[in-house]
Coordinates of C-alpha atoms and ligand atoms in Angstrom, one line a residue:
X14 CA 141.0 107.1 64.0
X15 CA 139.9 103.3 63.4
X16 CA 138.1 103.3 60.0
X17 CA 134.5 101.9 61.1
X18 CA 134.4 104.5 63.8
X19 CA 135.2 107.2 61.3
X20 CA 132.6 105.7 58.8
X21 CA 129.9 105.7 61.6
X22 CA 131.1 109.2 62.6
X23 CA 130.3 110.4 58.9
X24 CA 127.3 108.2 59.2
X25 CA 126.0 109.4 62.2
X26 CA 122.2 111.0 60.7
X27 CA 121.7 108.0 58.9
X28 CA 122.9 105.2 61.8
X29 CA 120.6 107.3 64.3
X30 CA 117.6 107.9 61.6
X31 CA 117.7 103.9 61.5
X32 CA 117.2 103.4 65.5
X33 CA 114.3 106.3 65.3
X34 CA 112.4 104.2 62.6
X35 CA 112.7 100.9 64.4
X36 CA 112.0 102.2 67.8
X37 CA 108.5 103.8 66.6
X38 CA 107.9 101.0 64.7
X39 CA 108.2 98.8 68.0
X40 CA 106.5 100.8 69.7
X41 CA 103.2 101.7 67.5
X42 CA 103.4 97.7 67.2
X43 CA 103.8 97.5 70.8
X44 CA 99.9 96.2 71.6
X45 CA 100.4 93.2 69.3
X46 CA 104.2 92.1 70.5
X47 CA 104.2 89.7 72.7
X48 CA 104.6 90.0 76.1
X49 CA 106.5 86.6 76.4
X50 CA 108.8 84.4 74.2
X51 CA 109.9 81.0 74.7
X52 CA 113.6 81.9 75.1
X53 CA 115.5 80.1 72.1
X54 CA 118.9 78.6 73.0
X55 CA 121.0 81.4 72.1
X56 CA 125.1 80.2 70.9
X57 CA 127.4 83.0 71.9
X58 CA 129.1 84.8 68.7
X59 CA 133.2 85.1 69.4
X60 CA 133.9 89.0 69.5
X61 CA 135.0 89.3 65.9
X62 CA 138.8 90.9 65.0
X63 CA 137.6 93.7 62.9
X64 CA 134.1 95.9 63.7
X65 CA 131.2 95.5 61.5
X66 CA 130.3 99.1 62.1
X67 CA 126.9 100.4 63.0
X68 CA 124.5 99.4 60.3
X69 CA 126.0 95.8 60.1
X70 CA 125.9 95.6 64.0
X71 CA 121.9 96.9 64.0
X72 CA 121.2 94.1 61.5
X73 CA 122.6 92.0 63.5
X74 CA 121.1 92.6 66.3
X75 CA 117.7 92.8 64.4
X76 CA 119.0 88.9 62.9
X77 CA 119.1 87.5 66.6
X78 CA 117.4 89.2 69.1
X79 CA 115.1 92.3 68.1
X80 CA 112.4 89.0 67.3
X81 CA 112.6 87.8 70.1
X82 CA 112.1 90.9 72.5
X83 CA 108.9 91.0 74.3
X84 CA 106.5 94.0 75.3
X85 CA 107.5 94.5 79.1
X86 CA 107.1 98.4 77.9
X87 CA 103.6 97.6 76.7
X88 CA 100.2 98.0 78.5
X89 CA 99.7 94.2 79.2
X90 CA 102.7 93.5 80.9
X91 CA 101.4 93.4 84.6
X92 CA 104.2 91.3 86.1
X93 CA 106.5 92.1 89.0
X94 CA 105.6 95.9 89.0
X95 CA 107.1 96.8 85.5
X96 CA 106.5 100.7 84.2
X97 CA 106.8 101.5 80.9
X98 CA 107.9 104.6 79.3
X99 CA 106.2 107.9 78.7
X100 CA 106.7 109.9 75.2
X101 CA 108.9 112.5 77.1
X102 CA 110.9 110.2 79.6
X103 CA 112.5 108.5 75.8
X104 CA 113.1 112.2 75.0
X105 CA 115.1 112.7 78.0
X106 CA 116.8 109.1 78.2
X107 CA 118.1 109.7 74.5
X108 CA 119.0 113.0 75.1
X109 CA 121.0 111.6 78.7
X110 CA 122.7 109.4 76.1
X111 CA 123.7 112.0 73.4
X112 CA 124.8 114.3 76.2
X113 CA 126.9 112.0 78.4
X114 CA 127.1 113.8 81.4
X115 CA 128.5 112.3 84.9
X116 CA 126.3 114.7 87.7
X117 CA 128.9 115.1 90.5
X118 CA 129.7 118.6 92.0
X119 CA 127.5 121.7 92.0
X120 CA 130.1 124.2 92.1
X121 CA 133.2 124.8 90.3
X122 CA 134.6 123.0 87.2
X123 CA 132.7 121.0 85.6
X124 CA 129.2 120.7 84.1
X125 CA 126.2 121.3 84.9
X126 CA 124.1 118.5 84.8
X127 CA 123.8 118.0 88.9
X128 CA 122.2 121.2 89.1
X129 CA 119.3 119.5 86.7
X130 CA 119.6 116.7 89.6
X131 CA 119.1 118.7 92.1
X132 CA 115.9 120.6 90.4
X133 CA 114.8 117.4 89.5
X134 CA 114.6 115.9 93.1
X135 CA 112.7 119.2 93.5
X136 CA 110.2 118.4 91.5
X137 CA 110.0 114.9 92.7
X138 CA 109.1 116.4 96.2
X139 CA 106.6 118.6 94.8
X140 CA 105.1 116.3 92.7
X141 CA 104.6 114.6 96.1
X142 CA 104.0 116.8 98.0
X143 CA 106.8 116.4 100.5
X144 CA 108.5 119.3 102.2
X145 CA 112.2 120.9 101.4
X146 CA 114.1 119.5 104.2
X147 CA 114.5 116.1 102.1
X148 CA 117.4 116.1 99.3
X149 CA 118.5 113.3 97.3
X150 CA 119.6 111.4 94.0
X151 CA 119.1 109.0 91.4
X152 CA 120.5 105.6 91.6
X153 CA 119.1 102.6 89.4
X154 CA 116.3 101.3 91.1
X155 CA 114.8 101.0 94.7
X156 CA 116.8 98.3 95.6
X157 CA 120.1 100.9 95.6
X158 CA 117.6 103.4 96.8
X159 CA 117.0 101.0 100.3
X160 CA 120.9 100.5 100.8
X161 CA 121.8 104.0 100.3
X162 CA 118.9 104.8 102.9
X163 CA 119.6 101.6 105.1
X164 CA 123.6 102.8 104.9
X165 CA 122.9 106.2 106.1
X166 CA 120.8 104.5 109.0
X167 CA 123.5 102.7 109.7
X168 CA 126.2 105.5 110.1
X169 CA 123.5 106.7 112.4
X170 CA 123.2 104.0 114.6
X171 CA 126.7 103.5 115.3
X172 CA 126.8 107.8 116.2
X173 CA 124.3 106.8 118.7
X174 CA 126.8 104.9 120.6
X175 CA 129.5 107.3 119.6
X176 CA 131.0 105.4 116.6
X177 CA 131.8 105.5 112.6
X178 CA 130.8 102.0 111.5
X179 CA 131.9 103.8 107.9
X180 CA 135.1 103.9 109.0
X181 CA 135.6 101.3 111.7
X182 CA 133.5 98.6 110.4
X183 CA 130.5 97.3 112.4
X184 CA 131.4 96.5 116.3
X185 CA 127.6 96.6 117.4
X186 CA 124.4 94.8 116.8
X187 CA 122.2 96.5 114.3
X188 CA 119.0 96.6 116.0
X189 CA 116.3 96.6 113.1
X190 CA 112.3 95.9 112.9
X191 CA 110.6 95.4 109.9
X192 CA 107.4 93.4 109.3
X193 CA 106.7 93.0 105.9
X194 CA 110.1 93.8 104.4
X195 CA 110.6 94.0 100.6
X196 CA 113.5 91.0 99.5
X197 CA 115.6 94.0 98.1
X198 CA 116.0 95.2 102.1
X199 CA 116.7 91.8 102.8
X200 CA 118.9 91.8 100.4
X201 CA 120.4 95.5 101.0
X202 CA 121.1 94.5 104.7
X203 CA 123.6 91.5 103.7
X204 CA 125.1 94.1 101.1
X205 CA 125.6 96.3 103.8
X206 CA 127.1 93.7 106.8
X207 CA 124.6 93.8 108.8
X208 CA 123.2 90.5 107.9
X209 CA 120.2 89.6 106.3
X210 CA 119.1 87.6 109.4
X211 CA 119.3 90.2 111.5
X212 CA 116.0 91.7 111.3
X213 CA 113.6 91.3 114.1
X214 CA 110.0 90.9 113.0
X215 CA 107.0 92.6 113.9
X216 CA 103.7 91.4 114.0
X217 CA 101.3 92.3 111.2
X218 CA 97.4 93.6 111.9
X219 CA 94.9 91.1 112.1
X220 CA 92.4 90.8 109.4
X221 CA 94.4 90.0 106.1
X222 CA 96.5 92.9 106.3
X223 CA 100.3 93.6 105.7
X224 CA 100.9 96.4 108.3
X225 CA 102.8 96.7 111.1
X226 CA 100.5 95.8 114.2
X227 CA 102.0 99.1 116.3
X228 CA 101.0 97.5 119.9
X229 CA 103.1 94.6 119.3
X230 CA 105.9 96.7 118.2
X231 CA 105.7 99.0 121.2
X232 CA 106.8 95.4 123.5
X233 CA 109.7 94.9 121.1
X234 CA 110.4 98.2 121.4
X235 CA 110.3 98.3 125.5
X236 CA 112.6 95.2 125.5
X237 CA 115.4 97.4 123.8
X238 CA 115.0 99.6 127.0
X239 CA 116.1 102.8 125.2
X240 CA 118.8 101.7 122.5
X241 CA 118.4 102.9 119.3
X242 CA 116.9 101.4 116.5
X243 CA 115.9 101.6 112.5
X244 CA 112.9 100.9 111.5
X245 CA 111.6 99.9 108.4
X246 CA 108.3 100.5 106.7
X247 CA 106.1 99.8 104.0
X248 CA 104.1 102.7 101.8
X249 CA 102.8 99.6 99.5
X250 CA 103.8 95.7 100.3
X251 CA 104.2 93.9 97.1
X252 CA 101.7 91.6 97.3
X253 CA 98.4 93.3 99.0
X254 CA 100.1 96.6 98.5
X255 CA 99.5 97.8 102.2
X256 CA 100.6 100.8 104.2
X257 CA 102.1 101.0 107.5
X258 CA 99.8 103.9 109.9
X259 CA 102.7 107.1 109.4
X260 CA 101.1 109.2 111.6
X261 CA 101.0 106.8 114.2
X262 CA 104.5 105.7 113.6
X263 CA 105.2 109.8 113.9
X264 CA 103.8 109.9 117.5
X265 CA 106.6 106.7 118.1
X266 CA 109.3 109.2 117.6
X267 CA 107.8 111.3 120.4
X268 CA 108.6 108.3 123.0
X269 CA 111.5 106.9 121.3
X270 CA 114.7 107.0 119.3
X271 CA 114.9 105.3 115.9
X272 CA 115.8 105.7 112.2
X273 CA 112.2 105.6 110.3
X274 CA 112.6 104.6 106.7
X275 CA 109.8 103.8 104.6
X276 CA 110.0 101.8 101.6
X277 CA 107.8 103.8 98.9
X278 CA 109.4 102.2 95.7
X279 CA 105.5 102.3 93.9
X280 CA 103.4 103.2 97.3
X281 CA 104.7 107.2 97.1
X282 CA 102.3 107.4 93.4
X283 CA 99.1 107.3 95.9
X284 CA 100.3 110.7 96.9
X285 CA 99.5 111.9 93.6
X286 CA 96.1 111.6 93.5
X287 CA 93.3 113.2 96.3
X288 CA 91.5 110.2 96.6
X289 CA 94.4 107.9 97.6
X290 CA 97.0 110.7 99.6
X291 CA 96.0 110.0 102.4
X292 CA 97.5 106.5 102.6
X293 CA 100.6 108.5 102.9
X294 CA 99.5 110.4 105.8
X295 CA 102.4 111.3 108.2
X296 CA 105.1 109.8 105.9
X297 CA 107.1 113.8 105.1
X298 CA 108.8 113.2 109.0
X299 CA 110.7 109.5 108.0
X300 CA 114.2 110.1 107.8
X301 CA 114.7 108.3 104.7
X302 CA 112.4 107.4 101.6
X303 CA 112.6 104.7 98.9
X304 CA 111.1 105.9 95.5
X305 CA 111.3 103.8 92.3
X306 CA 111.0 106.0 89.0
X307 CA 111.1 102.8 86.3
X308 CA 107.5 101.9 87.9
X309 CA 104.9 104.4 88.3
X310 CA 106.9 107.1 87.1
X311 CA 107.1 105.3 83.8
X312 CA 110.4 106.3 82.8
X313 CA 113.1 104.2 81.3
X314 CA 114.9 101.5 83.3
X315 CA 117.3 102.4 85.7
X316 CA 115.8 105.0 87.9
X317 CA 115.3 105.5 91.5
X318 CA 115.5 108.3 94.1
X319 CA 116.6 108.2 97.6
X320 CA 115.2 111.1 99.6
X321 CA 116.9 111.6 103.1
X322 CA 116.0 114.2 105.6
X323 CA 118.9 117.3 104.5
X324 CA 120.0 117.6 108.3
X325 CA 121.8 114.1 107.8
X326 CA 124.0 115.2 105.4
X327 CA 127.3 114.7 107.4
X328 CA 126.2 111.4 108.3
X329 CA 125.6 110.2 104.9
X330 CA 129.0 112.2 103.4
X331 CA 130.8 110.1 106.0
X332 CA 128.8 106.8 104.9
X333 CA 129.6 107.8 101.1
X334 CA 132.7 109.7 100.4
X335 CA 136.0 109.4 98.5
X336 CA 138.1 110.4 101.9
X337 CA 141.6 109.5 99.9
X338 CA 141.0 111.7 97.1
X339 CA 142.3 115.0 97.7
X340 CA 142.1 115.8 93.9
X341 CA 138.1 116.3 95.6
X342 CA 138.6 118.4 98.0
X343 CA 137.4 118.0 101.8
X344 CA 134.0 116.1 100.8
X345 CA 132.3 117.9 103.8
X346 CA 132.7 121.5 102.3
X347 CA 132.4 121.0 98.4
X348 CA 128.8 118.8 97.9
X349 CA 129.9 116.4 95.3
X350 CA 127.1 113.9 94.3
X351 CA 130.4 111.3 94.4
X352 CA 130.5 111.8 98.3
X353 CA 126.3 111.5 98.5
X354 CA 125.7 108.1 97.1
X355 CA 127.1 105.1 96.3
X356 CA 128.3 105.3 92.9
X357 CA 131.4 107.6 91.3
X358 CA 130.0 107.8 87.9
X359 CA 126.6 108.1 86.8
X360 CA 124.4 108.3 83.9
X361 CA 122.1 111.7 84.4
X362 CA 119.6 109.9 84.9
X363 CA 117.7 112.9 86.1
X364 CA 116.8 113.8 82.7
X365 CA 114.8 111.6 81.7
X366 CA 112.4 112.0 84.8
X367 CA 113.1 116.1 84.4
X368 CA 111.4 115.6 81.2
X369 CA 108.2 113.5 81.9
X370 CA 107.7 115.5 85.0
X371 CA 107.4 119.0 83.3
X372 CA 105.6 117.2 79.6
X373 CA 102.6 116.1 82.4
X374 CA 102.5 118.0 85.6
X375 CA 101.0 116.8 88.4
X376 CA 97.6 116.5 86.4
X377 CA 99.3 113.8 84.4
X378 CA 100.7 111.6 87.1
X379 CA 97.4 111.7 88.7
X380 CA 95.5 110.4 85.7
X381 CA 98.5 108.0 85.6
X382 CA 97.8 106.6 89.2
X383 CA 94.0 106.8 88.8
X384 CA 93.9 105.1 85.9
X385 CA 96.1 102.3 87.1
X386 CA 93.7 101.9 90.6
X387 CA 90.6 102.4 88.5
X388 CA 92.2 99.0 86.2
X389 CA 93.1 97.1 89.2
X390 CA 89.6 97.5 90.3
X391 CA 87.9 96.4 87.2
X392 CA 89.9 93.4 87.0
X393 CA 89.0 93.0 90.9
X394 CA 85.9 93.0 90.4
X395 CA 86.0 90.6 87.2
X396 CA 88.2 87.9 90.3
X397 CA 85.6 88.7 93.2
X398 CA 82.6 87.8 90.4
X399 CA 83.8 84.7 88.7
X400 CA 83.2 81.9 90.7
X401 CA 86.1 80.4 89.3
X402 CA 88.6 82.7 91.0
X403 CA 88.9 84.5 94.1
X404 CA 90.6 87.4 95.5
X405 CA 93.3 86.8 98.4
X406 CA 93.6 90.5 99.3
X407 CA 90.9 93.7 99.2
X408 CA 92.4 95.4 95.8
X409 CA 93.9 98.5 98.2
X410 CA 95.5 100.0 95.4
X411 CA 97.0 98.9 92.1
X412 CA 97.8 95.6 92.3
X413 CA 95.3 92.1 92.4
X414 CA 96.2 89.5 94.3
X415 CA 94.1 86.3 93.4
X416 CA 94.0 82.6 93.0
X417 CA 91.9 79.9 91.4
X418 CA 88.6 79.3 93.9
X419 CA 89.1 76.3 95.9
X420 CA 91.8 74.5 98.4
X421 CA 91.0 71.4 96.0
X422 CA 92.9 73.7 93.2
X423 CA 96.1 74.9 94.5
X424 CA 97.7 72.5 92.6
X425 CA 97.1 74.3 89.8
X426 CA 97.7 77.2 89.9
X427 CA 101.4 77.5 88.8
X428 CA 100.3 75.7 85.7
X429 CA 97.7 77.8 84.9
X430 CA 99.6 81.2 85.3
X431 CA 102.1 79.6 82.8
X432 CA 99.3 78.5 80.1
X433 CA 98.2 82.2 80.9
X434 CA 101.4 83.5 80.1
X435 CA 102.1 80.9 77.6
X436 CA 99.1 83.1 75.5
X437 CA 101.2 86.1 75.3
X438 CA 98.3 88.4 75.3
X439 CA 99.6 89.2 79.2
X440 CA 102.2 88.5 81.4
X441 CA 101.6 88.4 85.3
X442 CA 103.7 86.7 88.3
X443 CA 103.5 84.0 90.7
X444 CA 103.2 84.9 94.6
X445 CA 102.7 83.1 97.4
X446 CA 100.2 85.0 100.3
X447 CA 99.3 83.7 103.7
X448 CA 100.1 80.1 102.7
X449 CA 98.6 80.1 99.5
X450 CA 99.4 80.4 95.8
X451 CA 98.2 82.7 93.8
X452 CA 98.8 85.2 90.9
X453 CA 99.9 89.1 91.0
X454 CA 98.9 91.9 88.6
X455 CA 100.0 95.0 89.0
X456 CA 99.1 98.1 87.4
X457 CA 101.3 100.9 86.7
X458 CA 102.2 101.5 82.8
X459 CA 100.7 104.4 81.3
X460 CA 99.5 103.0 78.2
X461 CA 97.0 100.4 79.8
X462 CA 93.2 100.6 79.0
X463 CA 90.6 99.3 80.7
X464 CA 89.8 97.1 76.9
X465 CA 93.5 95.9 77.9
X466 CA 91.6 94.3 81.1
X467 CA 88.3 92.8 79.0
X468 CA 91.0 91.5 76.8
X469 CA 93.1 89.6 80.0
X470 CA 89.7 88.7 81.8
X471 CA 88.2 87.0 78.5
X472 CA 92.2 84.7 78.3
X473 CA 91.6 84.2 82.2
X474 CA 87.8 82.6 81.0
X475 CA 88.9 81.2 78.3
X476 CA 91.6 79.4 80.3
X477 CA 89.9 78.1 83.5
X478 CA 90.1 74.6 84.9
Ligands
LIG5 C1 110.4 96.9 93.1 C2 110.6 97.2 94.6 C3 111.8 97.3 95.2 C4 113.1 97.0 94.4 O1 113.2 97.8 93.3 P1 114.2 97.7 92.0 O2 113.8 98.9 91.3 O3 113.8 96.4 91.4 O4 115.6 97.7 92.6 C5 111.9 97.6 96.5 N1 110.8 97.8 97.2 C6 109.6 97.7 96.7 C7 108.4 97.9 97.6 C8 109.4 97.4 95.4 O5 108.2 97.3 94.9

């Protein structure tokens, strides 16, 4: 055995005892870190000849970039839609680590760790409240989450015309309508060769909304008289975070024959709580639902579920599997996550939300999602009040959508956000929204207050032109 790896092996209590210390000391510290650096030009070190071993390596690490690592898992950092990390989610992420298991099959040799995966998309469903014909599994983040859906959908559409685009490559045109697509389905549908300019779009709802105006989709739809189609919806655009009418989508299916998928990467949390559900309404008969866990869920980046309805499950073996590896077996008979999705080998990344979701229950999550809404709102309120500001979007659920008051101001407004930022106190991104500039927060970490909001509105005073 190489001598530093033997050291650290011996080492082991004492490398690991470090990390702990350091991590809680980050994180008890995590309020006053900064939630943005001004990224120092960073030289490249040469890989060195022989290992420093572990300790050397951690002060190293410490040395050049532990200063420099800002709070994106603190309560303040309200950019993009960036989760944190609850107590028990690091519990399970470590332990994924020490473990090292790759989830593949459910029976037979190996381990065991898909059967947590598969109890663990359980309790996903329950925790929302969606029925049993889903199943699914983790992948890193709802933009895998949308191809794996969007790849399925795909396999589907070509069975329509009675062919296997998995094996044969596309030899039709991908019919597809989407409104207010997220850029990661954009994105999913050049991954997947079907072209990212081949979505049709549909008309949104008058009145400052983000949701599929269903009467103008009903002509597109007529014009394909009776091909199939996939369509994609939104439980929560990014920037207004609207949702598309489910159960008015649902009576769609009675008339005609598409693929529903609905993107639900943060929009699914609403489901957790009574007062918000029933923006989901009608969602449990899509075919195929995004999920992001490293938002709402607050677990540790890279998490995501892909729910698709269970009676598709030839479809998306045929989309997925390892066909010339007989060393598997016939990937239709044995269910092997390796056949399900688009990676081989995989993290468990199940554990980690296995762990948050039984630490909190469903009572958790819901004060979770509350408290986000109820923050978004405050700091709504703050934006609709100051005549220095105004809102661009109603605040329909966690997320503000604002600008500086006045055309005469546009100008300005990416130079504000950065002096803003520049503060460190908060971190939020730019958006654009019906022509104009403006600002997003959203709200989803665990550990944010409503004094975390007096704190941002008094920089935002502080700060106006
Ligand atoms: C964040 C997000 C995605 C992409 O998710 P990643 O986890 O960054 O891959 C897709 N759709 C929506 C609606 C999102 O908010």
């Amino acid at each position: 055995m190489n001598e530093q790896l033997k050291y650290d092996q011996e080492d082991l209590a004492s490398l690991l005892e470090k990390v702990k210390k350091q991590g809680i000391a980050f994180l008890d510290a995590i309020e006053d870190r900064p939630t943005s650096v001004i990224t120092p030009k960073l030289s490249t070190l040469p890989l060195n000849e022989n290992g420093f071993g572990g300790e050397s390596t951690l002060e190293l690490f410490n040395q050049r970039f532990e200063k420099i690592m800002v709070a994106a898992t603190g309560p303040r950092y309200w950019g993009y839609v960036v989760g944190g990390a609850t107590p028990a989610a690091i519990m399970g992420d470590w332990l994924a680590t020490i473990y090292d298991q790759n989830p593949q099959a459910i029976a037979g040799q190996g381990d065991v760790s898909a059967l947590i995966e598969i109890e663990t998309i359980q309790l996903i469903l329950d925790l929302f409240g969606l029925p049993n014909d889903f199943s699914g599994g983790f992948v890193t983040g709802a933009t895998m989450s949308n191809f794996t859906c969007l790849a399925v959908a795909r396999q589907w559409f070509g069975k329509q015309q009675g062919k296997d685009f998995a094996k044969d490559g596309i030899s039709e045109k991908i019919r597809i309508f989407s409104a207010v697509p997220h850029s990661s389905t954009i994105k999913s549908l050049s991954m997947l060769g079907i072209g990212s300019n081949n979505f049709e779009q549909v008309p949104v709802l008058a009145g400052n909304r983000e949701a599929i105006d269903l009467e103008a989709l009903e002509l597109q739809i007529a014009s394909l008289v009776g091909q199939p189609f996939i369509l994609i919806t939104s439980a929560g655009t990014v920037n207004t975070v609207d949702f598309d009418d489910f159960v008015a989508i649902e009576k769609l299916r009675q008339k005609y024959k598409f693929w529903w998928h609905i993107d639900a990467a943060f929009g699914a949390f609403a489901a957790c709580s009574p007062a918000y559900k029933h923006l989901v309404k009608g969602w449990e008969t899509a075919d195929s639902i995004t999920i992001d866990c490293h938002k709402w869920l607050n677990v540790p980046y890279e998490n995501a579920v892909f729910l698709i309805k269970e009676k598709y499950q030839r479809l998306q073996v045929e989309t997925f599997q390892n066909s010339n590896a007989p060393y598997l077996g016939d990937p239709q008979e044995n269910f092997n996550f390796l056949n399900f999705l688009p990676e081989n080998s995989r993290r468990l990344r199940a554990l980690p939300v296995w762990f948050s979701l039984k630490a909190y229950g469903k009572k958790g999550y819901r004060e979770i999602v509350e408290n986000a809404v109820d923050l978004a709102k405050q700091l709504g309120t703050f934006v609709e009040n100051d005549s220095n500001f105004e809102l661009l979007a109603p605040v329909r659920l966690n997320t503000v959508c604002f600008t500086l008051a006045g055309a005469e101001n546009q100008n300005k407004v990416v130079d504000f956000l950065s002096k803003v930022n520049a503060t460190a106190k908060v971190f939020m991104t730019p958006t654009v929204y019906n022509g104009k500039k403006g600002i997003r927060a959203a709200f989803v970490n665990w550990r944010t207050t409503s004094g975390d909001v007096d704190m941002v509105i008094e920089v935002l005073k502080n700060l106006k032109t």
